[in-house]
PDB file of C-alpha atoms in Angstrom:
ATOM      1  CA  MET A 198       9.899  15.592  21.257  1.00  0.00           C
ATOM      2  CA  VAL A 199       9.206  18.901  20.560  1.00  0.00           C
ATOM      3  CA  GLY A 200       5.325  19.913  20.812  1.00  0.00           C
ATOM      4  CA  CYS A 201       4.193  15.727  20.995  1.00  0.00           C
ATOM      5  CA  THR A 202       2.788  14.203  24.179  1.00  0.00           C
ATOM      6  CA  VAL A 203       2.326  10.347  23.706  1.00  0.00           C
ATOM      7  CA  PHE A 204       0.989   7.059  26.075  1.00  0.00           C
ATOM      8  CA  THR A 205       2.455   4.150  27.476  1.00  0.00           C
ATOM      9  CA  PRO A 206       0.355   0.900  26.088  1.00  0.00           C
ATOM     10  CA  ALA A 207      -0.192  -2.128  28.041  1.00  0.00           C
ATOM     11  CA  VAL A 208       0.866  -5.035  24.557  1.00  0.00           C
ATOM     12  CA  SER A 209       0.658  -7.734  25.502  1.00  0.00           C
ATOM     13  CA  ALA A 210       2.190 -10.864  25.367  1.00  0.00           C
ATOM     14  CA  ARG A 211       4.170 -11.269  22.635  1.00  0.00           C
ATOM     15  CA  GLU A 212       2.547 -10.742  18.940  1.00  0.00           C
ATOM     16  CA  GLY A 213       3.601  -9.532  15.602  1.00  0.00           C
ATOM     17  CA  VAL A 214       6.981 -10.359  13.683  1.00  0.00           C
ATOM     18  CA  GLU A 215       9.955 -12.102  15.110  1.00  0.00           C
ATOM     19  CA  VAL A 216      13.348 -11.194  13.873  1.00  0.00           C
ATOM     20  CA  GLY A 217      16.682 -12.286  17.494  1.00  0.00           C
ATOM     21  CA  GLY A 218      18.423 -10.339  19.757  1.00  0.00           C
ATOM     22  CA  ASN A 219      20.037  -7.302  18.973  1.00  0.00           C
ATOM     23  CA  SER A 220      24.122  -8.300  17.425  1.00  0.00           C
ATOM     24  CA  ALA A 221      26.662  -9.054  19.746  1.00  0.00           C
ATOM     25  CA  PHE A 222      28.991  -6.752  17.968  1.00  0.00           C
ATOM     26  CA  SER A 223      26.884  -3.268  18.915  1.00  0.00           C
ATOM     27  CA  LYS A 224      27.386  -4.498  22.414  1.00  0.00           C
ATOM     28  CA  LEU A 225      32.369  -3.575  21.436  1.00  0.00           C
ATOM     29  CA  VAL A 226      30.890  -0.118  21.063  1.00  0.00           C
ATOM     30  CA  SER A 227      28.821   2.460  23.855  1.00  0.00           C
ATOM     31  CA  ALA A 228      25.395   3.511  22.849  1.00  0.00           C
ATOM     32  CA  SER A 229      25.367   6.315  24.602  1.00  0.00           C
ATOM     33  CA  ASP A 230      28.632   7.646  22.909  1.00  0.00           C
ATOM     34  CA  ILE A 231      26.823   7.186  19.591  1.00  0.00           C
ATOM     35  CA  GLU A 232      23.692   8.389  21.072  1.00  0.00           C
ATOM     36  CA  GLN A 233      25.847  11.692  22.300  1.00  0.00           C
ATOM     37  CA  SER A 234      27.722  11.732  18.677  1.00  0.00           C
ATOM     38  CA  ALA A 235      24.429  10.839  16.933  1.00  0.00           C
ATOM     39  CA  ALA A 236      22.712  14.311  18.681  1.00  0.00           C
ATOM     40  CA  GLN A 237      25.082  16.900  17.883  1.00  0.00           C
ATOM     41  CA  GLN A 238      25.515  15.124  14.300  1.00  0.00           C
ATOM     42  CA  TYR A 239      21.607  16.755  13.615  1.00  0.00           C
ATOM     43  CA  ALA A 240      21.522  19.394  15.440  1.00  0.00           C
ATOM     44  CA  GLN A 241      24.402  20.622  13.245  1.00  0.00           C
ATOM     45  CA  MET A 242      22.364  19.285  10.340  1.00  0.00           C
ATOM     46  CA  LEU A 243      19.346  20.738  11.754  1.00  0.00           C
ATOM     47  CA  ALA A 244      21.545  23.723  11.533  1.00  0.00           C
ATOM     48  CA  GLN A 245      22.281  24.457   8.366  1.00  0.00           C
ATOM     49  CA  ALA A 246      19.184  23.842   7.460  1.00  0.00           C
ATOM     50  CA  GLN A 247      18.746  26.436   9.460  1.00  0.00           C
ATOM     51  CA  GLN A 248      20.862  29.022   7.571  1.00  0.00           C
ATOM     52  CA  GLN A 249      19.438  27.556   4.019  1.00  0.00           C
ATOM     53  CA  ARG A 250      16.177  28.368   4.957  1.00  0.00           C
ATOM     54  CA  ALA A 251      15.364  25.417   4.688  1.00  0.00           C
ATOM     55  CA  LEU A 252      14.211  23.462   8.002  1.00  0.00           C
ATOM     56  CA  ALA A 253      10.534  23.389   8.358  1.00  0.00           C
ATOM     57  CA  GLY A 254       9.160  25.877  11.615  1.00  0.00           C
ATOM     58  CA  ASN A 255       7.145  23.561  14.298  1.00  0.00           C
ATOM     59  CA  GLU A 256       3.380  25.624  12.453  1.00  0.00           C
ATOM     60  CA  HIS A 257       4.633  23.168   8.972  1.00  0.00           C
ATOM     61  CA  PRO A 258       1.671  21.152   7.917  1.00  0.00           C
ATOM     62  CA  GLN A 259       3.467  18.562   6.995  1.00  0.00           C
ATOM     63  CA  VAL A 260       5.863  18.953  10.536  1.00  0.00           C
ATOM     64  CA  GLN A 261       3.175  18.851  12.227  1.00  0.00           C
ATOM     65  CA  ARG A 262       1.617  16.133  10.779  1.00  0.00           C
ATOM     66  CA  LEU A 263       4.608  13.814  10.639  1.00  0.00           C
ATOM     67  CA  ARG A 264       4.947  14.440  14.381  1.00  0.00           C
ATOM     68  CA  ALA A 265       1.342  13.541  15.272  1.00  0.00           C
ATOM     69  CA  ILE A 266       2.082   9.736  13.381  1.00  0.00           C
ATOM     70  CA  ALA A 267       5.495   9.632  15.187  1.00  0.00           C
ATOM     71  CA  ARG A 268       3.092  10.178  18.834  1.00  0.00           C
ATOM     72  CA  ARG A 269       1.526   7.874  17.171  1.00  0.00           C
ATOM     73  CA  ILE A 270       4.038   5.434  16.822  1.00  0.00           C
ATOM     74  CA  ILE A 271       7.242   6.083  19.424  1.00  0.00           C
ATOM     75  CA  PRO A 272       4.822   4.384  22.051  1.00  0.00           C
ATOM     76  CA  TYR A 273       5.364   1.195  20.908  1.00  0.00           C
ATOM     77  CA  ALA A 274       9.332   1.528  20.384  1.00  0.00           C
ATOM     78  CA  ASN A 275      10.610   0.605  24.260  1.00  0.00           C
ATOM     79  CA  GLU A 276       9.720  -2.937  24.051  1.00  0.00           C
ATOM     80  CA  TRP A 277      11.979  -3.730  20.927  1.00  0.00           C
ATOM     81  CA  ASN A 278      14.826  -1.845  22.820  1.00  0.00           C
ATOM     82  CA  PRO A 279      14.205  -0.309  26.477  1.00  0.00           C
ATOM     83  CA  ARG A 280      16.829   2.865  25.793  1.00  0.00           C
ATOM     84  CA  ALA A 281      14.438   4.140  23.633  1.00  0.00           C
ATOM     85  CA  LYS A 282      12.151   5.315  26.750  1.00  0.00           C
ATOM     86  CA  ASP A 283      15.002   7.428  27.537  1.00  0.00           C
ATOM     87  CA  TRP A 284      16.028   9.407  24.050  1.00  0.00           C
ATOM     88  CA  ARG A 285      15.133  12.639  23.574  1.00  0.00           C
ATOM     89  CA  TRP A 286      13.024  12.563  20.328  1.00  0.00           C
ATOM     90  CA  GLU A 287      12.808  14.777  17.707  1.00  0.00           C
ATOM     91  CA  ILE A 288      11.330  15.194  13.803  1.00  0.00           C
ATOM     92  CA  ASN A 289      11.457  17.562  12.313  1.00  0.00           C
ATOM     93  CA  LEU A 290      11.759  17.929   7.782  1.00  0.00           C
ATOM     94  CA  ILE A 291      13.970  20.005   5.397  1.00  0.00           C
ATOM     95  CA  GLY A 292      13.041  21.143   2.651  1.00  0.00           C
ATOM     96  CA  SER A 293      14.981  19.363  -0.588  1.00  0.00           C
ATOM     97  CA  LYS A 294      14.581  17.020  -3.690  1.00  0.00           C
ATOM     98  CA  GLN A 295      16.169  14.736  -1.808  1.00  0.00           C
ATOM     99  CA  ILE A 296      14.199  11.619  -1.343  1.00  0.00           C
ATOM    100  CA  ASN A 297      14.990  10.376   2.194  1.00  0.00           C
ATOM    101  CA  ALA A 298      14.388  10.100   5.826  1.00  0.00           C
ATOM    102  CA  PHE A 299      15.982   8.668   7.975  1.00  0.00           C
ATOM    103  CA  CYS A 300      16.335   8.405  12.457  1.00  0.00           C
ATOM    104  CA  MET A 301      19.575   8.175  13.553  1.00  0.00           C
ATOM    105  CA  PRO A 302      20.179   6.301  17.413  1.00  0.00           C
ATOM    106  CA  GLY A 303      18.175   7.672  19.857  1.00  0.00           C
ATOM    107  CA  GLY A 304      16.205   8.848  17.967  1.00  0.00           C
ATOM    108  CA  LYS A 305      16.767  11.749  15.596  1.00  0.00           C
ATOM    109  CA  ILE A 306      14.126  11.923  13.093  1.00  0.00           C
ATOM    110  CA  ALA A 307      14.521  13.876  10.008  1.00  0.00           C
ATOM    111  CA  PHE A 308      12.259  13.565   6.185  1.00  0.00           C
ATOM    112  CA  TYR A 309      13.311  15.909   3.386  1.00  0.00           C
ATOM    113  CA  THR A 310      10.305  17.254   1.388  1.00  0.00           C
ATOM    114  CA  GLY A 311      11.170  15.482  -1.903  1.00  0.00           C
ATOM    115  CA  ILE A 312      10.536  11.893  -0.420  1.00  0.00           C
ATOM    116  CA  LEU A 313       6.397  13.297   0.227  1.00  0.00           C
ATOM    117  CA  ASP A 314       5.935  15.861  -2.183  1.00  0.00           C
ATOM    118  CA  THR A 315       7.334  13.262  -5.339  1.00  0.00           C
ATOM    119  CA  LEU A 316       5.678  10.588  -3.681  1.00  0.00           C
ATOM    120  CA  LYS A 317       2.718  11.857  -2.787  1.00  0.00           C
ATOM    121  CA  LEU A 318       3.150   9.215   0.313  1.00  0.00           C
ATOM    122  CA  THR A 319      -0.087   8.871   2.786  1.00  0.00           C
ATOM    123  CA  ASP A 320      -0.047   8.741   6.204  1.00  0.00           C
ATOM    124  CA  ASP A 321       0.125   5.110   6.445  1.00  0.00           C
ATOM    125  CA  GLU A 322       2.709   5.226   4.163  1.00  0.00           C
ATOM    126  CA  VAL A 323       4.738   7.695   5.984  1.00  0.00           C
ATOM    127  CA  ALA A 324       4.054   5.588   8.799  1.00  0.00           C
ATOM    128  CA  MET A 325       5.490   2.339   7.422  1.00  0.00           C
ATOM    129  CA  VAL A 326       9.620   4.466   6.136  1.00  0.00           C
ATOM    130  CA  MET A 327       9.507   6.072  10.200  1.00  0.00           C
ATOM    131  CA  GLY A 328       9.102   2.833  10.920  1.00  0.00           C
ATOM    132  CA  HIS A 329      11.788   1.798   8.876  1.00  0.00           C
ATOM    133  CA  GLU A 330      14.010   3.903  10.232  1.00  0.00           C
ATOM    134  CA  ILE A 331      12.585   3.508  13.972  1.00  0.00           C
ATOM    135  CA  ALA A 332      13.617   0.685  13.719  1.00  0.00           C
ATOM    136  CA  HIS A 333      16.853   0.322  12.924  1.00  0.00           C
ATOM    137  CA  ALA A 334      17.966   2.651  15.899  1.00  0.00           C
ATOM    138  CA  LEU A 335      15.689   0.469  17.697  1.00  0.00           C
ATOM    139  CA  ARG A 336      17.615  -2.597  16.910  1.00  0.00           C
ATOM    140  CA  GLU A 337      21.191  -0.882  16.969  1.00  0.00           C
ATOM    141  CA  HIS A 338      22.941  -1.270  13.812  1.00  0.00           C
ATOM    142  CA  ALA A 339      25.161   1.693  13.414  1.00  0.00           C
ATOM    143  CA  ARG A 340      26.298   0.202  16.500  1.00  0.00           C
ATOM    144  CA  GLU A 341      26.661  -2.607  15.630  1.00  0.00           C
ATOM    145  CA  ARG A 342      28.426  -1.183  12.030  1.00  0.00           C
ATOM    146  CA  MET A 343      30.457   0.128  14.519  1.00  0.00           C
ATOM    147  CA  GLY A 344      32.082  -3.374  16.462  1.00  0.00           C
ATOM    148  CA  LYS A 345      32.752  -4.303  13.992  1.00  0.00           C
ATOM    149  CA  THR A 346      34.633  -2.254  12.590  1.00  0.00           C
ATOM    150  CA  ALA A 347      35.841  -1.542  15.597  1.00  0.00           C
ATOM    151  CA  ALA A 348      36.347  -5.679  16.021  1.00  0.00           C
ATOM    152  CA  THR A 349      38.589  -5.676  12.458  1.00  0.00           C
ATOM    153  CA  GLY A 350      40.513  -3.198  13.512  1.00  0.00           C
ATOM    154  CA  LEU A 351      41.465  -4.114  16.828  1.00  0.00           C
ATOM    155  CA  GLY A 352      41.319  -7.921  15.849  1.00  0.00           C
ATOM    156  CA  ALA A 353      43.122 -10.805  17.285  1.00  0.00           C
ATOM    157  CA  ASN A 354      44.084  -8.225  21.094  1.00  0.00           C
ATOM    158  CA  LEU A 355      39.887  -7.541  20.816  1.00  0.00           C
ATOM    159  CA  LEU A 356      39.757  -9.909  23.584  1.00  0.00           C
ATOM    160  CA  SER A 357      41.895  -9.135  26.171  1.00  0.00           C
ATOM    161  CA  GLN A 358      40.897  -5.007  25.666  1.00  0.00           C
ATOM    162  CA  VAL A 359      37.352  -5.197  25.571  1.00  0.00           C
ATOM    163  CA  LEU A 360      37.023  -4.347  29.068  1.00  0.00           C
ATOM    164  CA  GLY A 361      39.427  -1.223  28.715  1.00  0.00           C
ATOM    165  CA  LEU A 362      37.218   0.487  25.924  1.00  0.00           C
ATOM    166  CA  GLY A 363      40.132   3.209  25.440  1.00  0.00           C
ATOM    167  CA  GLN A 364      40.287   1.866  21.476  1.00  0.00           C
ATOM    168  CA  ILE A 365      36.924   0.927  20.945  1.00  0.00           C
ATOM    169  CA  GLY A 366      35.035   3.933  22.030  1.00  0.00           C
ATOM    170  CA  GLN A 367      37.805   5.568  19.532  1.00  0.00           C
ATOM    171  CA  THR A 368      35.929   4.294  16.547  1.00  0.00           C
ATOM    172  CA  VAL A 369      32.875   6.421  17.633  1.00  0.00           C
ATOM    173  CA  THR A 370      35.374   9.353  17.586  1.00  0.00           C
ATOM    174  CA  GLN A 371      36.617   7.669  14.138  1.00  0.00           C
ATOM    175  CA  TYR A 372      33.743   7.113  12.040  1.00  0.00           C
ATOM    176  CA  GLY A 373      31.085   8.864  13.945  1.00  0.00           C
ATOM    177  CA  ALA A 374      30.937  11.598  10.876  1.00  0.00           C
ATOM    178  CA  GLN A 375      29.083   8.523   8.830  1.00  0.00           C
ATOM    179  CA  LEU A 376      26.526   8.113  11.227  1.00  0.00           C
ATOM    180  CA  LEU A 377      24.239   9.937   7.860  1.00  0.00           C
ATOM    181  CA  THR A 378      26.166   7.844   5.428  1.00  0.00           C
ATOM    182  CA  LEU A 379      25.288   4.329   7.174  1.00  0.00           C
ATOM    183  CA  LYS A 380      24.939   1.454   4.566  1.00  0.00           C
ATOM    184  CA  PHE A 381      22.771  -0.814   6.485  1.00  0.00           C
ATOM    185  CA  SER A 382      23.318  -4.674   5.073  1.00  0.00           C
ATOM    186  CA  ARG A 383      20.722  -6.234   3.191  1.00  0.00           C
ATOM    187  CA  GLU A 384      19.894  -8.261   7.136  1.00  0.00           C
ATOM    188  CA  ASP A 385      19.476  -4.753   8.361  1.00  0.00           C
ATOM    189  CA  GLU A 386      17.208  -3.855   5.297  1.00  0.00           C
ATOM    190  CA  SER A 387      15.055  -7.253   5.692  1.00  0.00           C
ATOM    191  CA  GLU A 388      15.178  -6.610  10.263  1.00  0.00           C
ATOM    192  CA  ALA A 389      13.497  -2.729   9.304  1.00  0.00           C
ATOM    193  CA  ASP A 390      11.012  -3.820   7.192  1.00  0.00           C
ATOM    194  CA  LEU A 391       9.916  -5.947   9.237  1.00  0.00           C
ATOM    195  CA  VAL A 392      10.073  -4.379  12.949  1.00  0.00           C
ATOM    196  CA  GLY A 393       8.860  -0.893  11.220  1.00  0.00           C
ATOM    197  CA  LEU A 394       5.587  -2.999   9.404  1.00  0.00           C
ATOM    198  CA  GLU A 395       5.460  -3.598  13.593  1.00  0.00           C
ATOM    199  CA  LEU A 396       5.547  -0.274  14.395  1.00  0.00           C
ATOM    200  CA  ALA A 397       3.469   0.882  12.022  1.00  0.00           C
ATOM    201  CA  ALA A 398       0.628  -1.298  12.952  1.00  0.00           C
ATOM    202  CA  ARG A 399       0.145  -1.535  16.334  1.00  0.00           C
ATOM    203  CA  ALA A 400       0.069   2.587  16.272  1.00  0.00           C
ATOM    204  CA  GLY A 401      -2.717   1.463  13.237  1.00  0.00           C
ATOM    205  CA  TYR A 402      -1.361   2.524   9.735  1.00  0.00           C
ATOM    206  CA  ASP A 403      -1.823  -0.139   7.573  1.00  0.00           C
ATOM    207  CA  PRO A 404       0.729  -1.925   6.821  1.00  0.00           C
ATOM    208  CA  ARG A 405      -0.061  -3.444   3.608  1.00  0.00           C
ATOM    209  CA  ALA A 406       1.138   0.522   3.128  1.00  0.00           C
ATOM    210  CA  GLY A 407       4.495  -0.900   2.929  1.00  0.00           C
ATOM    211  CA  ILE A 408       3.454  -2.460  -0.154  1.00  0.00           C
ATOM    212  CA  THR A 409       2.474   0.106  -2.055  1.00  0.00           C
ATOM    213  CA  LEU A 410       4.820   1.827  -0.265  1.00  0.00           C
ATOM    214  CA  TRP A 411       7.805   0.500  -2.211  1.00  0.00           C
ATOM    215  CA  ARG A 412       5.633   0.544  -5.435  1.00  0.00           C
ATOM    216  CA  LYS A 413       6.240   4.364  -5.353  1.00  0.00           C
ATOM    217  CA  MET A 414      10.172   3.269  -4.709  1.00  0.00           C
ATOM    218  CA  SER A 415      10.366   1.511  -7.907  1.00  0.00           C
ATOM    219  CA  ALA A 416       8.652   3.690 -10.028  1.00  0.00           C
ATOM    220  CA  ALA A 417      10.803   6.313  -9.476  1.00  0.00           C
ATOM    221  CA  ASN A 418      13.410   4.565  -9.554  1.00  0.00           C
ATOM    222  CA  LYS A 419      14.033   5.725 -13.235  1.00  0.00           C
ATOM    223  CA  ASN A 420      16.725   6.060 -14.224  1.00  0.00           C
ATOM    224  CA  ALA A 421      19.068   6.532 -10.949  1.00  0.00           C
ATOM    225  CA  PRO A 422      17.030   4.976  -7.319  1.00  0.00           C
ATOM    226  CA  PRO A 423      16.914   8.004  -4.456  1.00  0.00           C
ATOM    227  CA  GLN A 424      18.359   8.319  -2.203  1.00  0.00           C
ATOM    228  CA  TRP A 425      15.940   6.376   0.128  1.00  0.00           C
ATOM    229  CA  LEU A 426      16.556   3.750  -2.478  1.00  0.00           C
ATOM    230  CA  SER A 427      20.241   3.098  -3.163  1.00  0.00           C
ATOM    231  CA  THR A 428      20.818   2.023   0.277  1.00  0.00           C
ATOM    232  CA  HIS A 429      17.914   0.657   1.424  1.00  0.00           C
ATOM    233  CA  PRO A 430      18.147  -3.084  -1.680  1.00  0.00           C
ATOM    234  CA  ALA A 431      13.778  -2.495  -3.370  1.00  0.00           C
ATOM    235  CA  GLY A 432      12.380  -6.013  -5.311  1.00  0.00           C
ATOM    236  CA  ASP A 433      10.042  -8.610  -5.500  1.00  0.00           C
ATOM    237  CA  THR A 434      11.839 -10.620  -3.430  1.00  0.00           C
ATOM    238  CA  ARG A 435      11.470  -7.462  -0.043  1.00  0.00           C
ATOM    239  CA  ILE A 436       7.712  -6.786  -1.339  1.00  0.00           C
ATOM    240  CA  ALA A 437       6.879 -11.004  -0.773  1.00  0.00           C
ATOM    241  CA  ASP A 438       8.823 -10.633   1.979  1.00  0.00           C
ATOM    242  CA  MET A 439       6.385  -7.935   3.386  1.00  0.00           C
ATOM    243  CA  GLU A 440       3.994  -9.650   2.566  1.00  0.00           C
ATOM    244  CA  ALA A 441       4.948 -13.085   3.772  1.00  0.00           C
ATOM    245  CA  ALA A 442       4.833 -11.003   6.612  1.00  0.00           C
ATOM    246  CA  MET A 443       1.474  -9.187   7.107  1.00  0.00           C
ATOM    247  CA  ALA A 444       0.170 -12.137   7.846  1.00  0.00           C
ATOM    248  CA  GLN A 445       1.355 -11.633  12.128  1.00  0.00           C
ATOM    249  CA  VAL A 446       1.218  -7.383  11.434  1.00  0.00           C
ATOM    250  CA  VAL A 447      -2.287  -7.040   9.692  1.00  0.00           C
ATOM    251  CA  PRO A 448      -4.073  -8.372  12.959  1.00  0.00           C
ATOM    252  CA  LEU A 449      -1.820  -6.180  15.252  1.00  0.00           C
ATOM    253  CA  TYR A 450      -3.656  -2.839  12.770  1.00  0.00           C
ATOM    254  CA  ALA A 451      -7.731  -4.857  13.266  1.00  0.00           C
ATOM    255  CA  LYS A 452      -6.863  -4.372  17.020  1.00  0.00           C
ATOM    256  CA  ALA A 453      -5.411  -0.858  16.950  1.00  0.00           C
ATOM    257  CA  GLN A 454      -8.771   0.526  14.832  1.00  0.00           C
ATOM    258  CA  LYS A 455     -10.713  -1.164  18.705  1.00  0.00           C
ATOM    259  CA  PRO A 456     -11.574   1.991  20.708  1.00  0.00           C
ATOM    260  CA  GLU A 457     -10.451   0.925  23.945  1.00  0.00           C
ATOM    261  CA  LYS A 458     -11.863   2.436  26.644  1.00  0.00           C
ATOM    262  CA  SER A 459      -8.292   2.929  28.967  1.00  0.00           C
ATOM    263  CA  LYS A 460      -6.198   3.678  26.683  1.00  0.00           C
ATOM    264  CA  LYS A 461      -6.339   7.905  27.012  1.00  0.00           C
ATOM    265  CA  VAL A 462      -3.869  10.035  25.553  1.00  0.00           C
ATOM    266  CA  PRO A 463      -3.068  13.282  27.865  1.00  0.00           C
TER     267      PRO A 463
END
């Protein structure tokens, strides 16, 4: 990550949310292939933004703010996905009125100025958005979607061909262009909500900001839903699910507020 140094915290016996293991469908597609495809698409997107003078520079206050928040969250990613320790994390800001943000496989994060400016997000609320998007990458939801596509496309021949990854690998090529526009299932979104709340809470951000965030999102949904909201089912049920998870994540936030003598940032 540009300009970021992170520490590796010690995480105690399993506390927080429970969402089960990653989908078996994700194993049908190579993680490294998807991460490579994501890195290429991300680089292309940044180059295009640079050409349009829409890419915020490293010294931009909001870029520094986003990267500071990411530095606190990222160390807690490894527990959710061991691949994350080798990801080359990137956090960038793009000038656009879109109310949107995402994290592609491999830790490629982008925020649009619209989501920060229009919703007037606090640091805690930014952490909720970032944690949610990072959770999608950690839970390999894009890889799962591609695995399901591969299984559907290969049909009855899938089991006999699963060791020969030619056709399955082709799925990454065919569907890789969709990484920026993937729409996740309601189950994926619920997982990302919960894992994101935990990541942010462990990093010292108030998970109750997830509730205020979604209320702001709902208020912004006057005529048409913001792009970020259109792919993230919202509503009273979703807020209720977050409220139900507070008993698991608020104690993690409280613990993060206590200074640890052994915790040092290089």
